[in-house]
mmCIF file of N, CA and C in Angstrom:
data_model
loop_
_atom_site.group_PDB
_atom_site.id
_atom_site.type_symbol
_atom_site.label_atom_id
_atom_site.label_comp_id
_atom_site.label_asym_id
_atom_site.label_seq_id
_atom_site.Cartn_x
_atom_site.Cartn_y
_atom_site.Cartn_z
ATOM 1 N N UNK A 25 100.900 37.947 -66.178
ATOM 2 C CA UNK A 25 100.399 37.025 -65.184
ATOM 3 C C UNK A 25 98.952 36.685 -65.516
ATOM 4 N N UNK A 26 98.652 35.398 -64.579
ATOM 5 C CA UNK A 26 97.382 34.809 -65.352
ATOM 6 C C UNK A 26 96.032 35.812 -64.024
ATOM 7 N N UNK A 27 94.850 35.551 -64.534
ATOM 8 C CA UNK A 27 93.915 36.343 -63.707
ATOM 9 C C UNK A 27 93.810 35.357 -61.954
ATOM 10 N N UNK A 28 94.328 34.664 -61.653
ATOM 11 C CA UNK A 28 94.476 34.123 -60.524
ATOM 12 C C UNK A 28 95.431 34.405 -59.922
ATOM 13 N N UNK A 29 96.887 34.486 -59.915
ATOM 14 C CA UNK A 29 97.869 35.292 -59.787
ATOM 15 C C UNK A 29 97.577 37.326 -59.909
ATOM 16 N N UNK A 30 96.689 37.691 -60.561
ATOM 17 C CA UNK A 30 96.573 39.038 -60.686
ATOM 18 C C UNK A 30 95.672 39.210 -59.238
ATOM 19 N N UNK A 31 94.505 38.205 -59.424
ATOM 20 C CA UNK A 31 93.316 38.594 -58.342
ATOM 21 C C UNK A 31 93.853 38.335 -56.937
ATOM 22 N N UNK A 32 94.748 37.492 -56.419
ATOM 23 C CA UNK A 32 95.611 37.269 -55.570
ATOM 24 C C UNK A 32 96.621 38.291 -54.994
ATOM 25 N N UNK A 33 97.553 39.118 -56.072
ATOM 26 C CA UNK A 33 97.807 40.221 -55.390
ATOM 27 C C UNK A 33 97.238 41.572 -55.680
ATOM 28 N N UNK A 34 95.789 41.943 -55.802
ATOM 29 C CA UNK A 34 95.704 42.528 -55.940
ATOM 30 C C UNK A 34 94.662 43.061 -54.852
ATOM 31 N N UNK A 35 94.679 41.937 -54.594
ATOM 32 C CA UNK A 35 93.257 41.412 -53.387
ATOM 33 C C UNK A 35 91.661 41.190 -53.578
ATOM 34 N N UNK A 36 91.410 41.366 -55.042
ATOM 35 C CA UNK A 36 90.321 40.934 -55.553
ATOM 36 C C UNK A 36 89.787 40.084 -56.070
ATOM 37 N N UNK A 37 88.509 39.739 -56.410
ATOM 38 C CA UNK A 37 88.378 38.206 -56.579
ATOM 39 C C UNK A 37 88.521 37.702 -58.153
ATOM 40 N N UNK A 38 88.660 36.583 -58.904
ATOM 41 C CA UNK A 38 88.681 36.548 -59.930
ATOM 42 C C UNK A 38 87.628 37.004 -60.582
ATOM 43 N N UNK A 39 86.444 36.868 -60.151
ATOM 44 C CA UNK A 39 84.984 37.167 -61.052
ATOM 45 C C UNK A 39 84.974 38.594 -60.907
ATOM 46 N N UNK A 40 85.182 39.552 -60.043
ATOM 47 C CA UNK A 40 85.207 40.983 -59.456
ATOM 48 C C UNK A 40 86.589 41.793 -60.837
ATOM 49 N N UNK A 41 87.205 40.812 -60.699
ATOM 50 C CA UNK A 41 88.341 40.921 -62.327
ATOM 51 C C UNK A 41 87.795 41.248 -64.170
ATOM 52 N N UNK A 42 86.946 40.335 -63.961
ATOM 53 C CA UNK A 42 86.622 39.915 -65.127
ATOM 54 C C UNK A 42 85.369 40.794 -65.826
ATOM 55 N N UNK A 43 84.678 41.361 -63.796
ATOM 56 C CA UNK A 43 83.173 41.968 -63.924
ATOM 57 C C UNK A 43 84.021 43.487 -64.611
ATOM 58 N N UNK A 44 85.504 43.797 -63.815
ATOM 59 C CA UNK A 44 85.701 45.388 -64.297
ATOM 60 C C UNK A 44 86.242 45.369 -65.750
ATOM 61 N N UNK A 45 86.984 44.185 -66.112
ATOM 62 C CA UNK A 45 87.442 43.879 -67.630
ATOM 63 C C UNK A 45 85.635 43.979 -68.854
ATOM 64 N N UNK A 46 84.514 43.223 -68.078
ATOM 65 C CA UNK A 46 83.113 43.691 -69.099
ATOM 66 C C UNK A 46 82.956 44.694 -68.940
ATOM 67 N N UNK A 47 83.158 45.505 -67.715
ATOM 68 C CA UNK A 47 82.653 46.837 -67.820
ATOM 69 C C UNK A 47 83.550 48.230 -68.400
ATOM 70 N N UNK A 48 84.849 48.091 -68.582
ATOM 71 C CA UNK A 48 85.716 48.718 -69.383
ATOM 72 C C UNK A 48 87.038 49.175 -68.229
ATOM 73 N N UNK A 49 86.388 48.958 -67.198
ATOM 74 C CA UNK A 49 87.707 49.997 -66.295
ATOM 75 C C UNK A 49 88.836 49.209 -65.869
ATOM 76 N N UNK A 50 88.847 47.656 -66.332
ATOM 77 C CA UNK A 50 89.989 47.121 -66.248
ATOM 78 C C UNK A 50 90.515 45.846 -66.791
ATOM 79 N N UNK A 51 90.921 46.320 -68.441
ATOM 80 C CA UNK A 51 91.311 45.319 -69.226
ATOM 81 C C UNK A 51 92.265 44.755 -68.824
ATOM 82 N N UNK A 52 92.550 43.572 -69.347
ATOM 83 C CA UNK A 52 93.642 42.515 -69.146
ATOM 84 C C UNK A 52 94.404 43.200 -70.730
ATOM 85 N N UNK A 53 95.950 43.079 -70.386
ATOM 86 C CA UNK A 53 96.968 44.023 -71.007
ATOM 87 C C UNK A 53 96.729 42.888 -72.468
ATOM 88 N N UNK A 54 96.562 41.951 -72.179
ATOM 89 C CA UNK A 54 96.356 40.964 -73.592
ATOM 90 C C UNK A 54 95.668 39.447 -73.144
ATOM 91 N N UNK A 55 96.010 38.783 -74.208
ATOM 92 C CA UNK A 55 95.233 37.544 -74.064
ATOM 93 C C UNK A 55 96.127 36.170 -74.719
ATOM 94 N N UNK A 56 96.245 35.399 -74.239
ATOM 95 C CA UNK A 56 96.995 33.992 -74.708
ATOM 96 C C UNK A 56 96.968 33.554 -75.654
ATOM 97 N N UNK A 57 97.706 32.452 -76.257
ATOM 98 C CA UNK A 57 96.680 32.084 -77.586
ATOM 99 C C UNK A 57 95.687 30.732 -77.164
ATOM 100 N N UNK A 58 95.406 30.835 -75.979
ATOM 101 C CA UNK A 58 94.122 30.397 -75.852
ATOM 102 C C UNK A 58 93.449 30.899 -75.008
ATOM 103 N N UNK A 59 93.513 32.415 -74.965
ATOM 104 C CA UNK A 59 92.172 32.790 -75.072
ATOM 105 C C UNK A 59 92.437 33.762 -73.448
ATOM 106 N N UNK A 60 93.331 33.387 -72.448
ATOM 107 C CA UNK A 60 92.936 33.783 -71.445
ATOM 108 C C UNK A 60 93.663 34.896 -71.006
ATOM 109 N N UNK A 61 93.086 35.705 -70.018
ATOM 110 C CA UNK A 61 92.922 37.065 -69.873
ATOM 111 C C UNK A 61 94.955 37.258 -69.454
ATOM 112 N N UNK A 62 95.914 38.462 -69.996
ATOM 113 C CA UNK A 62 96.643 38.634 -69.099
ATOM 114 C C UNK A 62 97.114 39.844 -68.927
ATOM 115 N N UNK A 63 98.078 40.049 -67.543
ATOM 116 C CA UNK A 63 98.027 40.949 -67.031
ATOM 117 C C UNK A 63 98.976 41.499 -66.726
ATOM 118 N N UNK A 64 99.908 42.592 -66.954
ATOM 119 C CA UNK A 64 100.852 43.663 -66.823
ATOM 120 C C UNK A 64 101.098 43.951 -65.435
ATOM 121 N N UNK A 65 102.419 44.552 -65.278
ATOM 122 C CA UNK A 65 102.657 45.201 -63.441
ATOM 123 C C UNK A 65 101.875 46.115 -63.431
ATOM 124 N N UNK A 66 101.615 47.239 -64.930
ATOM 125 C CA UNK A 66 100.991 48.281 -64.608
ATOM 126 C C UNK A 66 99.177 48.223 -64.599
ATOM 127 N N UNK A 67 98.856 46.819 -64.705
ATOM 128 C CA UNK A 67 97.663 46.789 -64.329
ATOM 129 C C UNK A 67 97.679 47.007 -62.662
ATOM 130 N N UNK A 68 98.520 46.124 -62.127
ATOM 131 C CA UNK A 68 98.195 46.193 -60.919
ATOM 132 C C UNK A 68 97.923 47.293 -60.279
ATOM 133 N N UNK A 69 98.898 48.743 -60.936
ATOM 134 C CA UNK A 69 98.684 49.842 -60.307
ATOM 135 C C UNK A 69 97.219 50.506 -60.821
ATOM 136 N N UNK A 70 96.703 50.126 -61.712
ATOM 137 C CA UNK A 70 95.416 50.604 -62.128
ATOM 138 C C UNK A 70 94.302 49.947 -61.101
ATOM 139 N N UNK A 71 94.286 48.951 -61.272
ATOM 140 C CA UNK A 71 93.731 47.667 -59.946
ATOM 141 C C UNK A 71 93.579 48.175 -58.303
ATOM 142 N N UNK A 72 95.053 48.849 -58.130
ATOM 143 C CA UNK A 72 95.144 49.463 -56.565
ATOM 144 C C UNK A 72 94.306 51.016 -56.753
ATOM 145 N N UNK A 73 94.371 51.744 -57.223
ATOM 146 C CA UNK A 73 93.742 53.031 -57.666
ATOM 147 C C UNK A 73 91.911 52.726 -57.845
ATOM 148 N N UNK A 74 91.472 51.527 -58.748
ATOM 149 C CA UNK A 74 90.279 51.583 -58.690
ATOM 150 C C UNK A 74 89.703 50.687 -57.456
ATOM 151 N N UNK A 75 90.102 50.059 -56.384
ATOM 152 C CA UNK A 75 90.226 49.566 -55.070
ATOM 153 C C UNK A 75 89.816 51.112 -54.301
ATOM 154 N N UNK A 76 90.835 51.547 -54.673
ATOM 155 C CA UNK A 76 90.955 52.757 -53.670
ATOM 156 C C UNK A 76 89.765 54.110 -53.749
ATOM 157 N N UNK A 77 89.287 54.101 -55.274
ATOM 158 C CA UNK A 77 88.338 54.710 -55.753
ATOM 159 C C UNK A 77 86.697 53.926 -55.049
ATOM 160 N N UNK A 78 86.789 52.303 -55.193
ATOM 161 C CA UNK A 78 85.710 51.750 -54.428
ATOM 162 C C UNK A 78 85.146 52.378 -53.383
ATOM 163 N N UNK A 79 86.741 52.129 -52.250
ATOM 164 C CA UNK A 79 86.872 52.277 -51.165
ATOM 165 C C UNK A 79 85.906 53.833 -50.698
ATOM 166 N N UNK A 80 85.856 54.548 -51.966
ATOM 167 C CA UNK A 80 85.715 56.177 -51.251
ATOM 168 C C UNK A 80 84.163 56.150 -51.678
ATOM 169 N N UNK A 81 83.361 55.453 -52.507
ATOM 170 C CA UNK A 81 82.218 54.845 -52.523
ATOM 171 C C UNK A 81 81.876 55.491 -54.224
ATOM 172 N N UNK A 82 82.835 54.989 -54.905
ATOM 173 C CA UNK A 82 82.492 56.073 -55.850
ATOM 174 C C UNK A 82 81.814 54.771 -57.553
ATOM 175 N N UNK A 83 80.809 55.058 -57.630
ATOM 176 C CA UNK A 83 80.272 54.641 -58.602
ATOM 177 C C UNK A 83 81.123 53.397 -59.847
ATOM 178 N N UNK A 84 80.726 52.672 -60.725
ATOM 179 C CA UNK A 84 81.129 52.547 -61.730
ATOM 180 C C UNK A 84 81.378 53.168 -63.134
ATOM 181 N N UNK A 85 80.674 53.871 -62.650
ATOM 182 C CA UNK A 85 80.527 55.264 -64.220
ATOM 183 C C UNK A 85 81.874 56.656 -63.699
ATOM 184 N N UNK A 86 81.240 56.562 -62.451
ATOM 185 C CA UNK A 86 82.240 57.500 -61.669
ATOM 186 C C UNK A 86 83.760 57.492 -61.497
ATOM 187 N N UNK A 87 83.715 55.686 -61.601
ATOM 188 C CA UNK A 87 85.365 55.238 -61.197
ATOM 189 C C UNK A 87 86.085 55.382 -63.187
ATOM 190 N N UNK A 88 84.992 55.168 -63.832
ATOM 191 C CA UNK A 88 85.447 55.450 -65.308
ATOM 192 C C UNK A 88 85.812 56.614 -65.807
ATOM 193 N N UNK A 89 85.222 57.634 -65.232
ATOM 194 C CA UNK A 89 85.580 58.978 -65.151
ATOM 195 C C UNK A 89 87.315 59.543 -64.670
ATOM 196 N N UNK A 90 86.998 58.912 -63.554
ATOM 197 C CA UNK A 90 88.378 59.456 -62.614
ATOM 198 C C UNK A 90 89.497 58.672 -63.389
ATOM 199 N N UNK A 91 89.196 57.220 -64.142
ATOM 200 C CA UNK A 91 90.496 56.710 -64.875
ATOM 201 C C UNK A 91 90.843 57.524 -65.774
ATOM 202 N N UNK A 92 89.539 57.813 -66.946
ATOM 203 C CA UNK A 92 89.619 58.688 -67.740
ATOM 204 C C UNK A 92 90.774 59.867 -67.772
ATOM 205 N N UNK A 93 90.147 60.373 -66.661
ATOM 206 C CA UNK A 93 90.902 62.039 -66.117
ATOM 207 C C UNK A 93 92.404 61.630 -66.183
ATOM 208 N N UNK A 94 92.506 60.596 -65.405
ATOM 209 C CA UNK A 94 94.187 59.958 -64.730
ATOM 210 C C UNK A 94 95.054 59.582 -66.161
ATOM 211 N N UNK A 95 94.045 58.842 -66.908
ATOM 212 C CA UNK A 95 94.978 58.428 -68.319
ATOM 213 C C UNK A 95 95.358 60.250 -69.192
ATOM 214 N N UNK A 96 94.736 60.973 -68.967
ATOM 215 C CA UNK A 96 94.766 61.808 -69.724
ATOM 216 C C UNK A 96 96.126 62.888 -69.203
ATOM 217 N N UNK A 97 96.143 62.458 -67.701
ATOM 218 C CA UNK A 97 97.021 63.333 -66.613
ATOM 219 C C UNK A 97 98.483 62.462 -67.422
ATOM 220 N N UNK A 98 98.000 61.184 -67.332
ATOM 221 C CA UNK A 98 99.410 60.339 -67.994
ATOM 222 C C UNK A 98 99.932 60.856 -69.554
ATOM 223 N N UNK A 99 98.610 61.272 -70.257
ATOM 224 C CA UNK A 99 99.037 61.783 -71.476
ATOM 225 C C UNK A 99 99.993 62.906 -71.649
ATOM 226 N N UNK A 100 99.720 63.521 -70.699
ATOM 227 C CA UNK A 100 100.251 64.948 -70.575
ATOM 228 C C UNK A 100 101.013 65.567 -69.447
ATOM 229 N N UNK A 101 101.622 64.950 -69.356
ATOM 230 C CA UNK A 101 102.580 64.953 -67.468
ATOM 231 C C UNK A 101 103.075 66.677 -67.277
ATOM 232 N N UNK A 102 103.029 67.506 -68.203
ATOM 233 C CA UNK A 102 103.378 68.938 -68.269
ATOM 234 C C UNK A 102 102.648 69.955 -67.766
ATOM 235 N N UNK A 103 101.109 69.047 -67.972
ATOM 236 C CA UNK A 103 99.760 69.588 -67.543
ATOM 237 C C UNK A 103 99.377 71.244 -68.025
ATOM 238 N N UNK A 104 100.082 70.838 -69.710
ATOM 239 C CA UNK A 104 99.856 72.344 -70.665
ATOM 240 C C UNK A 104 98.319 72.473 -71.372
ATOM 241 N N UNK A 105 97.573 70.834 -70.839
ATOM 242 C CA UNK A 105 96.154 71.319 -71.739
ATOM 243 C C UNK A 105 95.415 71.347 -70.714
ATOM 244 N N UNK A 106 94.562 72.712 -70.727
ATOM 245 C CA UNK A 106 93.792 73.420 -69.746
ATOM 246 C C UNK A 106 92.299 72.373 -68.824
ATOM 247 N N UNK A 107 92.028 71.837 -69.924
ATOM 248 C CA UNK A 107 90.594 71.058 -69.813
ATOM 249 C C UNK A 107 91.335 69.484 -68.930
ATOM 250 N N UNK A 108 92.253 69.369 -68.783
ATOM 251 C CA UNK A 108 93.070 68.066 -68.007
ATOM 252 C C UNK A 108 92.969 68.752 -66.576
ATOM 253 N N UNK A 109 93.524 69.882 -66.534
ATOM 254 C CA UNK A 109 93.961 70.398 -65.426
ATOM 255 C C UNK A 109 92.856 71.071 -64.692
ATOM 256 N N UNK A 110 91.516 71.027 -65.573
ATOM 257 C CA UNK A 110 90.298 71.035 -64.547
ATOM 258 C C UNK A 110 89.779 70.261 -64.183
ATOM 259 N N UNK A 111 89.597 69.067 -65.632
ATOM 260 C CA UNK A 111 89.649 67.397 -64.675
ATOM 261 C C UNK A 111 89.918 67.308 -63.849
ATOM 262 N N UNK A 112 91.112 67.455 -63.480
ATOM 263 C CA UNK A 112 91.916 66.280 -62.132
ATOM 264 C C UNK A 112 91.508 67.750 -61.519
ATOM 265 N N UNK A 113 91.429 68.993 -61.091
ATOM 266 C CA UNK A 113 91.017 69.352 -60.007
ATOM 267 C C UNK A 113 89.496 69.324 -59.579
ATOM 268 N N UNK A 114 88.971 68.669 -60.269
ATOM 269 C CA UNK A 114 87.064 68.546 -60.194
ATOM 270 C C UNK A 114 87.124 66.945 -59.369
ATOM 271 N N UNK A 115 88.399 66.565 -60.625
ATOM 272 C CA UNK A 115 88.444 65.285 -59.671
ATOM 273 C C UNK A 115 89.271 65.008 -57.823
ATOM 274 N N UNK A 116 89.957 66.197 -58.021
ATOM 275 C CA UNK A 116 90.836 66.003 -56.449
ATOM 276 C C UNK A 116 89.731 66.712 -55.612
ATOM 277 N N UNK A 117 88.791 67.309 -56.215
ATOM 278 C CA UNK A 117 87.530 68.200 -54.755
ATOM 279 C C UNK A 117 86.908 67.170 -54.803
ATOM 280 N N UNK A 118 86.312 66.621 -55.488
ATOM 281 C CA UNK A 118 85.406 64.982 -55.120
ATOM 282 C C UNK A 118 85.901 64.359 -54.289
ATOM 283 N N UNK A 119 87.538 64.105 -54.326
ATOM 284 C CA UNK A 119 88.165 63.190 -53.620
ATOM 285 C C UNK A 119 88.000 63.616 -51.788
ATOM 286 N N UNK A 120 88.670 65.219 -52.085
ATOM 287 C CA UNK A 120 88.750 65.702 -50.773
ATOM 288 C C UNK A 120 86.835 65.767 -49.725
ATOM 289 N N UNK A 121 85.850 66.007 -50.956
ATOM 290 C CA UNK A 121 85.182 66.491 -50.086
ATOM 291 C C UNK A 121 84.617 64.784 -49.380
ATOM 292 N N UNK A 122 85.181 63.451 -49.893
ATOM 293 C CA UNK A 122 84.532 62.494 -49.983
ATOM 294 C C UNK A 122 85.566 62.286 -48.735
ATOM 295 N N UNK A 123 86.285 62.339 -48.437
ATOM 296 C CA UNK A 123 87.157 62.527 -47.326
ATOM 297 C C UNK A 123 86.885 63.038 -46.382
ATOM 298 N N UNK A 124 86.541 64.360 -46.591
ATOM 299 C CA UNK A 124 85.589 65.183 -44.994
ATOM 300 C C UNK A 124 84.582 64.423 -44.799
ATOM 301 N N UNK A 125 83.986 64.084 -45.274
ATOM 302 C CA UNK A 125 82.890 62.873 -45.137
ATOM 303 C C UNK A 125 82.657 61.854 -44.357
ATOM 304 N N UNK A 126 83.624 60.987 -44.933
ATOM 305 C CA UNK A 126 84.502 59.972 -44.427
ATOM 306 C C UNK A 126 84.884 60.209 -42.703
ATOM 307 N N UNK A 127 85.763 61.275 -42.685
ATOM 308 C CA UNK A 127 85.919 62.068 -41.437
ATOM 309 C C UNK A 127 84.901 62.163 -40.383
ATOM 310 N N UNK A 128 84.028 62.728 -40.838
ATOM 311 C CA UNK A 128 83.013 63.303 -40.150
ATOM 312 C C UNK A 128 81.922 61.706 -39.914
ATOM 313 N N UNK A 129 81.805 60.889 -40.502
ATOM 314 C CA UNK A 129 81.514 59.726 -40.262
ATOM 315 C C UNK A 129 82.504 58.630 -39.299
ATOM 316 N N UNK A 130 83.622 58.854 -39.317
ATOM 317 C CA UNK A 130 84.537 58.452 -38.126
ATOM 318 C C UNK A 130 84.045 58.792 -36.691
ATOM 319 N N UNK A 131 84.302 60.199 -36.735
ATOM 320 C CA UNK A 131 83.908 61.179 -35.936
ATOM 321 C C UNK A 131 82.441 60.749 -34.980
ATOM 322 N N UNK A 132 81.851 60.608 -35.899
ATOM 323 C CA UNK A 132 80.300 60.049 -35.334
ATOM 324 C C UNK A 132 80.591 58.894 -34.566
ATOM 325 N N UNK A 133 81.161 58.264 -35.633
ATOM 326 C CA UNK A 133 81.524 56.642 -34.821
ATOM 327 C C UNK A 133 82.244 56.306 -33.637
ATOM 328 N N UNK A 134 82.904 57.269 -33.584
ATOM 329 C CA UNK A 134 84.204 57.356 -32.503
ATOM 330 C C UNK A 134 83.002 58.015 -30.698
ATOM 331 N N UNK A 135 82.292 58.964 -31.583
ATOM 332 C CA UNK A 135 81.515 59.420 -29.870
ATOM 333 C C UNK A 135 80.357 58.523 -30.064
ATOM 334 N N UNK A 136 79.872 57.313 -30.935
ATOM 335 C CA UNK A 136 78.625 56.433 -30.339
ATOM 336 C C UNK A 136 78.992 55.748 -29.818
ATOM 337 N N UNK A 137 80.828 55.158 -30.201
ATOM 338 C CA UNK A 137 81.661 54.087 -29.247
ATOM 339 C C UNK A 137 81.324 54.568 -27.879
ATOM 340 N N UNK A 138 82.232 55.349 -27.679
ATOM 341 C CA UNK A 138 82.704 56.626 -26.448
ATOM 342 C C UNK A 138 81.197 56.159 -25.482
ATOM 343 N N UNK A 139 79.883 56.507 -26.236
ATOM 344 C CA UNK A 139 79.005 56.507 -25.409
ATOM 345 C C UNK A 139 78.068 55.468 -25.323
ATOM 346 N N UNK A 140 77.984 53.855 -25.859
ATOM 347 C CA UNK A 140 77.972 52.765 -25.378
ATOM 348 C C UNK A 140 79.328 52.322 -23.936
ATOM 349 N N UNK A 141 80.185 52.803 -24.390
ATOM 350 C CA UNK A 141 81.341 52.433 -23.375
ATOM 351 C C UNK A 141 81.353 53.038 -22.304
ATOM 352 N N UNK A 142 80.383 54.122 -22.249
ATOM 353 C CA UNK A 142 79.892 54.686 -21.050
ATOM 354 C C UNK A 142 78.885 54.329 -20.239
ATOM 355 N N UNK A 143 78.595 53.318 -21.419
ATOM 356 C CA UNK A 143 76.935 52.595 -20.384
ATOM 357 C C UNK A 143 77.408 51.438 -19.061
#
C-alpha cells in the first residue's frame, strides 16, 4: 500500500510516516519504480506497537530500542539466548513501571475532578 492508504489506517499522518522511515524505526517494506515509499500488513503491526510505545511517552532512541529488543524476540521465539530474555524483561519493567505512573497520574486526575465538582 501507498503511504496515504498506510497513514490512514494506521492513524498517523503522512509526514509523521516518513519522519519515522528518516529516523530508522519505520521503513517502508520497499519502494516503486518510481520511487515511492511502500508498505506491508506487517508494517502496520510495527506502526500500532510504535503508536503505542508514543503513547507511554517513550523517546525516539527509546522506541528504537524496544523495536530492537522485539525484532530480536522475533528472531528467537524459543527465547534460548539469555541476553534477549533480559531485553524484553528490562523492557516489560519500563513498560510496567510507565504504567504505575500513568495510574497514579489518573488517580490524581480523577480526585482534582472529584474536587472542582465539589465546588
Amino acid at each position: 500500500m501507498l503511504i496515504g492508504e498506510f497513514a490512514e489506517r494506521t492513524g498517523l499522518s503522512q509526514r509523521t510516516v516518513r519522519h519515522y522511515d528518516e529516523i530508522h524505526i519505520l521503513q517502508a517494506s520497499g519502494r516503486s519504480d518510481s520511487g515511492y515509499r511502500l508498505y506491508a500488513p506487517a508494517d502496520l503491526d510495527r506502526a500500532r506497537i510504535i503508536r503505542s510505545l508514543r503513547a507511554l511517552s517513550l523517546t525516539h532512541p527509546e522506541i528504537k530500542d524496544a523495536l530492537a529488543t522485539l525484532d530480536l524476540v522475533d528472531s528467537d521465539p524459543d527465547g534460548t539466548v539469555s541476553t534477549i530474555r533480559r531485553d524484553l524483561a528490562i523492557l516489560i519493567s519500563d513498560i510496567e513501571a510507565r504504567e504505575r505512573s500513568l495510574c497514579e497520574q489518573v488517580r490524581v486526575a480523577s480526585g482534582f475532578v472529584e474536587l472542582l465538582q465539589s465546588l
